[in-house]
Coordinates of C-alpha atoms in Angstrom, one line a residue:
X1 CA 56.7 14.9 15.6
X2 CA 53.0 13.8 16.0
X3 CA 49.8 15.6 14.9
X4 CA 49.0 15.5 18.6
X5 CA 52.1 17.9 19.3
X6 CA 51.1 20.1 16.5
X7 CA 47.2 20.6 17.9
X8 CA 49.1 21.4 21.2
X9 CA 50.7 24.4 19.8
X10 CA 48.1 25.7 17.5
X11 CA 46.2 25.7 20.8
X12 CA 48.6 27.4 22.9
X13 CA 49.1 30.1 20.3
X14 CA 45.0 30.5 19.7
X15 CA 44.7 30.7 23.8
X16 CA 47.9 32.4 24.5
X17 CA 47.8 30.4 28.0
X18 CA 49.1 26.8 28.6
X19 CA 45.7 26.1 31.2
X20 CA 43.1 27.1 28.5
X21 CA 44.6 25.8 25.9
X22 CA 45.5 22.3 27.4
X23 CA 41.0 22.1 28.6
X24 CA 40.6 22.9 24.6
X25 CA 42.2 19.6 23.9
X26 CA 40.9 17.8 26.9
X27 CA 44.3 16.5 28.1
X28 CA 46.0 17.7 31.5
X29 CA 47.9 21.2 31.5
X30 CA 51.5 19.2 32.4
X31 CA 50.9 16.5 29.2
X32 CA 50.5 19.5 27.2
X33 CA 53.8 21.1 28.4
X34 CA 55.9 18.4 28.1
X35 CA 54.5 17.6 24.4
X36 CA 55.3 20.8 23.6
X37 CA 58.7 20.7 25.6
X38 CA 60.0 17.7 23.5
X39 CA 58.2 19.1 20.1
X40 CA 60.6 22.3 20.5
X41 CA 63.4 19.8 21.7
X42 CA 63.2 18.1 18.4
X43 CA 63.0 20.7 16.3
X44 CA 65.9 22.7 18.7
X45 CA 63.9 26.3 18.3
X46 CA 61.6 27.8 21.1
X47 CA 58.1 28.4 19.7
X48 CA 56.5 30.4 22.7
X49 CA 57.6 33.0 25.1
X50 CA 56.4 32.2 28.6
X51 CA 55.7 34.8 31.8
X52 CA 53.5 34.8 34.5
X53 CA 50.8 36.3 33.2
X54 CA 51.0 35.4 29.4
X55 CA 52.6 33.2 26.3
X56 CA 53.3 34.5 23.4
X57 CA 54.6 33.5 19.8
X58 CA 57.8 33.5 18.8
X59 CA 58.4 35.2 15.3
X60 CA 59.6 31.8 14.0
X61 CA 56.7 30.1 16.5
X62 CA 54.4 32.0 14.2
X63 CA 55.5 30.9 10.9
X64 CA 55.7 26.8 12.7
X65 CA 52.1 27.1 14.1
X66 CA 50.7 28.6 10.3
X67 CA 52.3 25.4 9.2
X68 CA 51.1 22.7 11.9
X69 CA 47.8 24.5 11.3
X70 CA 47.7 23.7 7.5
X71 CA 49.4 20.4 7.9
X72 CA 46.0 19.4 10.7
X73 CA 43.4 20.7 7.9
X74 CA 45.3 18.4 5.1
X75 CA 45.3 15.8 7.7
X76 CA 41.5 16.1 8.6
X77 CA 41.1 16.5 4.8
X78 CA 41.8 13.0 4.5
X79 CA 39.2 12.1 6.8
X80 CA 36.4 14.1 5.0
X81 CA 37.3 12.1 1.1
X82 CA 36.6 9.3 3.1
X83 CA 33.3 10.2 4.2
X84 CA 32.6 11.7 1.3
X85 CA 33.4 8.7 -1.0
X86 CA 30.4 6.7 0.9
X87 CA 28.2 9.5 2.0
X88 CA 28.9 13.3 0.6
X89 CA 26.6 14.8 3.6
X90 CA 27.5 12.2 6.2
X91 CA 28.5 13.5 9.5
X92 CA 28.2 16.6 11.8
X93 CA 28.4 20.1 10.2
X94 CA 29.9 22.4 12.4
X95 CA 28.3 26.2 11.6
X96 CA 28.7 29.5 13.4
X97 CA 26.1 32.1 13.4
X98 CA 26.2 35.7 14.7
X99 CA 24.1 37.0 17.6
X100 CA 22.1 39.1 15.6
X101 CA 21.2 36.2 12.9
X102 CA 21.0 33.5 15.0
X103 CA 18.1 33.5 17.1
X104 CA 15.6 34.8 14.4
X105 CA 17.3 32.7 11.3
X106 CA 18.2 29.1 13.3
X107 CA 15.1 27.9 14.6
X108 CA 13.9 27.9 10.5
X109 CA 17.1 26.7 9.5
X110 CA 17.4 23.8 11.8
X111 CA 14.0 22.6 11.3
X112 CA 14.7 22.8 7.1
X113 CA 18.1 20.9 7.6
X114 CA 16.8 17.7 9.6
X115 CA 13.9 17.5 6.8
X116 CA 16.4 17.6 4.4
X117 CA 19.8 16.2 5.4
X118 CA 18.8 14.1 8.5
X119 CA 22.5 12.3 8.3
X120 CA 24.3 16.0 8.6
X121 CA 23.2 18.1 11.8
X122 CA 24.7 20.9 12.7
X123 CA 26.9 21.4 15.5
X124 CA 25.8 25.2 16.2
X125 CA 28.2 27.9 17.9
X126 CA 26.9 31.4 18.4
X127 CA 29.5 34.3 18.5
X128 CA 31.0 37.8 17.3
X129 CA 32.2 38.1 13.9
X130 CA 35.9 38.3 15.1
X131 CA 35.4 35.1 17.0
X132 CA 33.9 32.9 14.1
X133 CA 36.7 34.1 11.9
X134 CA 39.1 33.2 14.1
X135 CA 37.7 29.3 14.3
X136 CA 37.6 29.3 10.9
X137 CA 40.9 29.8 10.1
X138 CA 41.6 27.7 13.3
X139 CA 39.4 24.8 12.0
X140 CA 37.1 24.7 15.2
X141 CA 33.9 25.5 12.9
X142 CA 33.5 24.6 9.6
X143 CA 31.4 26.9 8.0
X144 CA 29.9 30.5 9.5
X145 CA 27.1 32.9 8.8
X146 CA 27.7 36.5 9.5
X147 CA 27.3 40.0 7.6
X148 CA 29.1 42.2 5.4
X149 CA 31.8 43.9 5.8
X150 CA 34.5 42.0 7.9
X151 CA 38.3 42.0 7.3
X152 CA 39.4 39.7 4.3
X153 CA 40.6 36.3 5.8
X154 CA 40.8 34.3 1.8
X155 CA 37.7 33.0 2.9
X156 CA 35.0 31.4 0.3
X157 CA 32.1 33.6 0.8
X158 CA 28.2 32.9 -0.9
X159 CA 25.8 36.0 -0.5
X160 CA 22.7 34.2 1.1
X161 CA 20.4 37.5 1.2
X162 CA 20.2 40.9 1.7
X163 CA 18.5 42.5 4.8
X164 CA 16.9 45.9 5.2
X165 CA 17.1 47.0 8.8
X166 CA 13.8 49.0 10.1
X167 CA 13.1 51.0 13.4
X168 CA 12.1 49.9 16.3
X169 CA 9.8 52.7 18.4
X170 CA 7.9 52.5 21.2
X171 CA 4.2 52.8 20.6
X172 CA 3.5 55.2 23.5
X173 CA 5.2 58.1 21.7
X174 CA 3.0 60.5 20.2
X175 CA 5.3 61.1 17.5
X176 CA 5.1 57.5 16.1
X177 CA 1.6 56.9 16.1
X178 CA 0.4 57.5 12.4
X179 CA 3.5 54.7 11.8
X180 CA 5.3 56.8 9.1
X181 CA 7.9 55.8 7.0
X182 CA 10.7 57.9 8.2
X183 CA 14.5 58.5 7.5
X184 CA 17.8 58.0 9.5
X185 CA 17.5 61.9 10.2
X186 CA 14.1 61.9 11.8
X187 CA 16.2 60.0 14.7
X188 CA 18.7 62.1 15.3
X189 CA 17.3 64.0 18.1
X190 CA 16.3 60.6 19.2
X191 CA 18.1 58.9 22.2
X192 CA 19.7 55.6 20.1
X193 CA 19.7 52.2 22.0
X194 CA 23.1 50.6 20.5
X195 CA 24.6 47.1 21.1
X196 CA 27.8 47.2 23.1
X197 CA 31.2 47.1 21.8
X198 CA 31.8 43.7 20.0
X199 CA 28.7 43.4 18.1
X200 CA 29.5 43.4 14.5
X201 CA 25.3 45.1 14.1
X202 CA 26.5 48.1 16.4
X203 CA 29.3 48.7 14.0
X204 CA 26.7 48.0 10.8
X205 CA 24.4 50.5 12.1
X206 CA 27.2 53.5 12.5
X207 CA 28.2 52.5 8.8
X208 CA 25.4 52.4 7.4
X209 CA 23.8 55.2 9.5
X210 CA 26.6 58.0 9.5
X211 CA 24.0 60.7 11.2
X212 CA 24.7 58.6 14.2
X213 CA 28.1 58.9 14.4
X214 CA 28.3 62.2 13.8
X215 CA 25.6 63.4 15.7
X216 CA 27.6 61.3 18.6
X217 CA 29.3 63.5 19.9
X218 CA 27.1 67.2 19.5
X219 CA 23.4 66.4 19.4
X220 CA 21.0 65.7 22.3
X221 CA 19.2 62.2 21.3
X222 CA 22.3 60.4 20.2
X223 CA 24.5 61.6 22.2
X224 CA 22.8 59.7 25.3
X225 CA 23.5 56.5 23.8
X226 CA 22.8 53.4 25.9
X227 CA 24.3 50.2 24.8
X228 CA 22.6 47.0 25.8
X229 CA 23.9 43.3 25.3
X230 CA 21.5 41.6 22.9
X231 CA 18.6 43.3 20.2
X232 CA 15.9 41.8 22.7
X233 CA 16.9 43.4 25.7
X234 CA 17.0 46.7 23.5
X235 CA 13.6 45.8 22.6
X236 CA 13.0 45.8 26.0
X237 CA 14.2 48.7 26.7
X238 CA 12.4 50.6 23.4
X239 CA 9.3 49.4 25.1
X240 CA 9.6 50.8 28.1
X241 CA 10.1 54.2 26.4
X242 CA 14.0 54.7 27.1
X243 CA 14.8 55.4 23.2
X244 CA 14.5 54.3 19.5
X245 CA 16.5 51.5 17.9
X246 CA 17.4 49.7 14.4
X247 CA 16.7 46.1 14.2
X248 CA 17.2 43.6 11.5
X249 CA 14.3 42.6 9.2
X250 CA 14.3 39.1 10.1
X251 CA 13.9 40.3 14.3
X252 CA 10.7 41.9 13.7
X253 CA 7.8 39.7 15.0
X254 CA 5.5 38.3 12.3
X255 CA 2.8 40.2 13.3
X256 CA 4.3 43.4 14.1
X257 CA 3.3 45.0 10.6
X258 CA -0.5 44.3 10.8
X259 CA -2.5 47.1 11.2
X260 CA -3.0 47.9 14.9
X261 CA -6.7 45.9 14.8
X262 CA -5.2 43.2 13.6
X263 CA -1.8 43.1 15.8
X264 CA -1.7 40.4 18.5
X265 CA 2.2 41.2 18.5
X266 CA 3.7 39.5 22.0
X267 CA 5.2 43.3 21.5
X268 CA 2.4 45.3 21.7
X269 CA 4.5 48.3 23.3
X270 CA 7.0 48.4 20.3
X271 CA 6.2 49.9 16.7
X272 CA 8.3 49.2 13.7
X273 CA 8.9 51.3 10.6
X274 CA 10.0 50.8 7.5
X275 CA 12.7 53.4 6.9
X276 CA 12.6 55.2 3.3
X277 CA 15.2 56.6 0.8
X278 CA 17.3 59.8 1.3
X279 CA 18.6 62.2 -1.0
X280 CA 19.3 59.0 -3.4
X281 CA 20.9 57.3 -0.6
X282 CA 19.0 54.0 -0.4
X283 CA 17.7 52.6 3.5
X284 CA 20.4 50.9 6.1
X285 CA 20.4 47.3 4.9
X286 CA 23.4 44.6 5.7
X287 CA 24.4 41.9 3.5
X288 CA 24.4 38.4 4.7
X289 CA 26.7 35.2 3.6
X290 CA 27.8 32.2 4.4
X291 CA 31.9 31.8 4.8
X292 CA 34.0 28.8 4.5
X293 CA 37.6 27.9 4.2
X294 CA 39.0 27.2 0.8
X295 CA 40.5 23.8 2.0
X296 CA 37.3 22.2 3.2
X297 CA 36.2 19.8 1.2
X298 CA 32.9 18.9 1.7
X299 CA 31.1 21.3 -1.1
X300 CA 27.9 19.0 -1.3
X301 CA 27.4 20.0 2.7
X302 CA 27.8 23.6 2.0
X303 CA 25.4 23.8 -0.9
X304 CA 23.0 22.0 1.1
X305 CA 23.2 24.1 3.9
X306 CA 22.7 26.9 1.3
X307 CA 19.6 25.2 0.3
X308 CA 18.3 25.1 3.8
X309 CA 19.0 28.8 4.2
X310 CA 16.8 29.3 1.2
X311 CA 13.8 27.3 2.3
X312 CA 13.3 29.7 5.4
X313 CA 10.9 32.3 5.1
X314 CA 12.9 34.8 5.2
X315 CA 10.3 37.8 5.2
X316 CA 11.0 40.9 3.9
X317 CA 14.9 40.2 2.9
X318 CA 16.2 39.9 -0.7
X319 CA 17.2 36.4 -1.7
X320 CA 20.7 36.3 -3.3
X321 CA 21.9 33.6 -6.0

């Protein structure tokens, strides 16, 4: 039994297909198969099911893969005391960041982590929630920043800040034009721009906001719901006048709050208002943090990268300790 064979089949049971799975680990699909053939020889138990169109675990497959899973962190564990004992920060960080944080938190983040840790870049993968959880647990990544909730993995979790969400309006609507501060029912008769299914925002918003679901399925704005595939093709779409939308704080331009003489937004068409307490509930806002496993070991990385996060701007959000 090698730690080779045991990356095959933690591979195969992430992919559930013996093609995908053997690209993953850069090796040919039939090296793969026969590794994983004399791997089940030796241990005289079948660990995957195979048909045409799909492989799946065998109930004791399962429990082995859990196993060869640990038993590749512990091994890669050794690797990361080493670097540790000459350099606590040495070497690549791997971090994954969700869609909707990524393109308006990285481009501070990056910049803050060469000043500050030049010997530990970051290796970045953008994803969905479910996705970076997954690699987690899978050790592909080695650290990810995403939002409140998600399903309870035994992940170490840091609260980096809290985010209030805002509304995104296109200017041309007479309704909008005094820039009030409005509530999640002024929008109902709105039509909603959504993200599609996937988006770990979408679901945010429908938490967060219950008018919207409920309103779904019996009022006229929300119940024409179009769902696009990334907050700046909605914002697109708000300023062409096809509907209203919630954004994040941090996705708001930072001249989009000026008053109108003053605005030289690259959004001119788009208005954005703050959206006020109701009936003692407080405005939409999502938590984010950063997520970890429990085995890795590199702590100094992760409070540095926590340090970085900190040194952004981070306009309009609520710093958390």
């Amino acid at each position: 039994m090698t730690l080779t064979e045991l990356k095959y089949i933690v591979a195969v049971a992430r992919e559930k297909h013996f093609g995908r799975a053997a690209d993953a680990c850069y090796v040919s699909q039939p090296t793969l198969s026969v590794a994983i053939k004399k791997l089940e020889d030796e241990l005289d138990v079948k660990l995957f099911e195979r048909s045409a169109g799909e492989v799946t675990v065998t109930p004791l497959g399962e429990e082995i893969v859990r196993q060869a899973q640990s038993v590749l962190e512990q091994a890669a564990a050794i690797k990361e005391i080493a670097k540790r004992g000459k350099d606590p920060l040495s070497g690549v960080l791997t971090l994954g960041v969700i869609y909707t944080i990524g393109p308006y938190l990285l481009p501070d983040l990056v910049r803050n982590s060469i000043e500050r840790t030049p010997q530990m870049p970051l290796m970045l993968q953008e994803n969905f929630t479910v996705k970076l959880l997954e690699m987690l647990r899978t050790g592909e990544i080695d650290c990810a920043i995403v939002a409140e909730p998600f399903p309870d993995t035994g992940l170490a979790i840091a609260p980096l800040y809290d985010e209030p969400f805002m509304a995104a309006v296109p200017s041309s609507h007479p309704r909008w034009r005094r820039s009030p501060p409005l509530s999640t029912m002024d929008l109902k008769n709105e039509t909603m721009l959504l993200l599609g299914a996937g988006h770990c925002f979408r679901d945010h918003v429908l938490e967060v906001c219950p008018e919207f679901a409920r309103y779904a399925s019996n009022a006229e704005g929300i119940r024409r719901t179009f769902e696009g595939s990334s907050l700046e093709t909605i914002k697109h779409m708000v300023a062409a006048g096809m509907g209203v939308t919630l954004v994040p704080r941090l996705s708001v331009p930072k001249d989009a709050l000026d008053t109108p003489r003053r605005r030289k937004s690259d959004e001119p068409h788009i208005r954005y208002l703050p959206i006020v307490e109701e009936d003692g509930v407080p405005p939409p806002s999502r938590r984010v943090v950063l997520v970890w496993r429990r085995s890795f070991t590199r702590y100094e990385a992760i409070a540095a990268l926590r340090n970085a996060v900190y040194a952004c701007a981070l306009p309009g959000v609520t710093r958390l300790s």
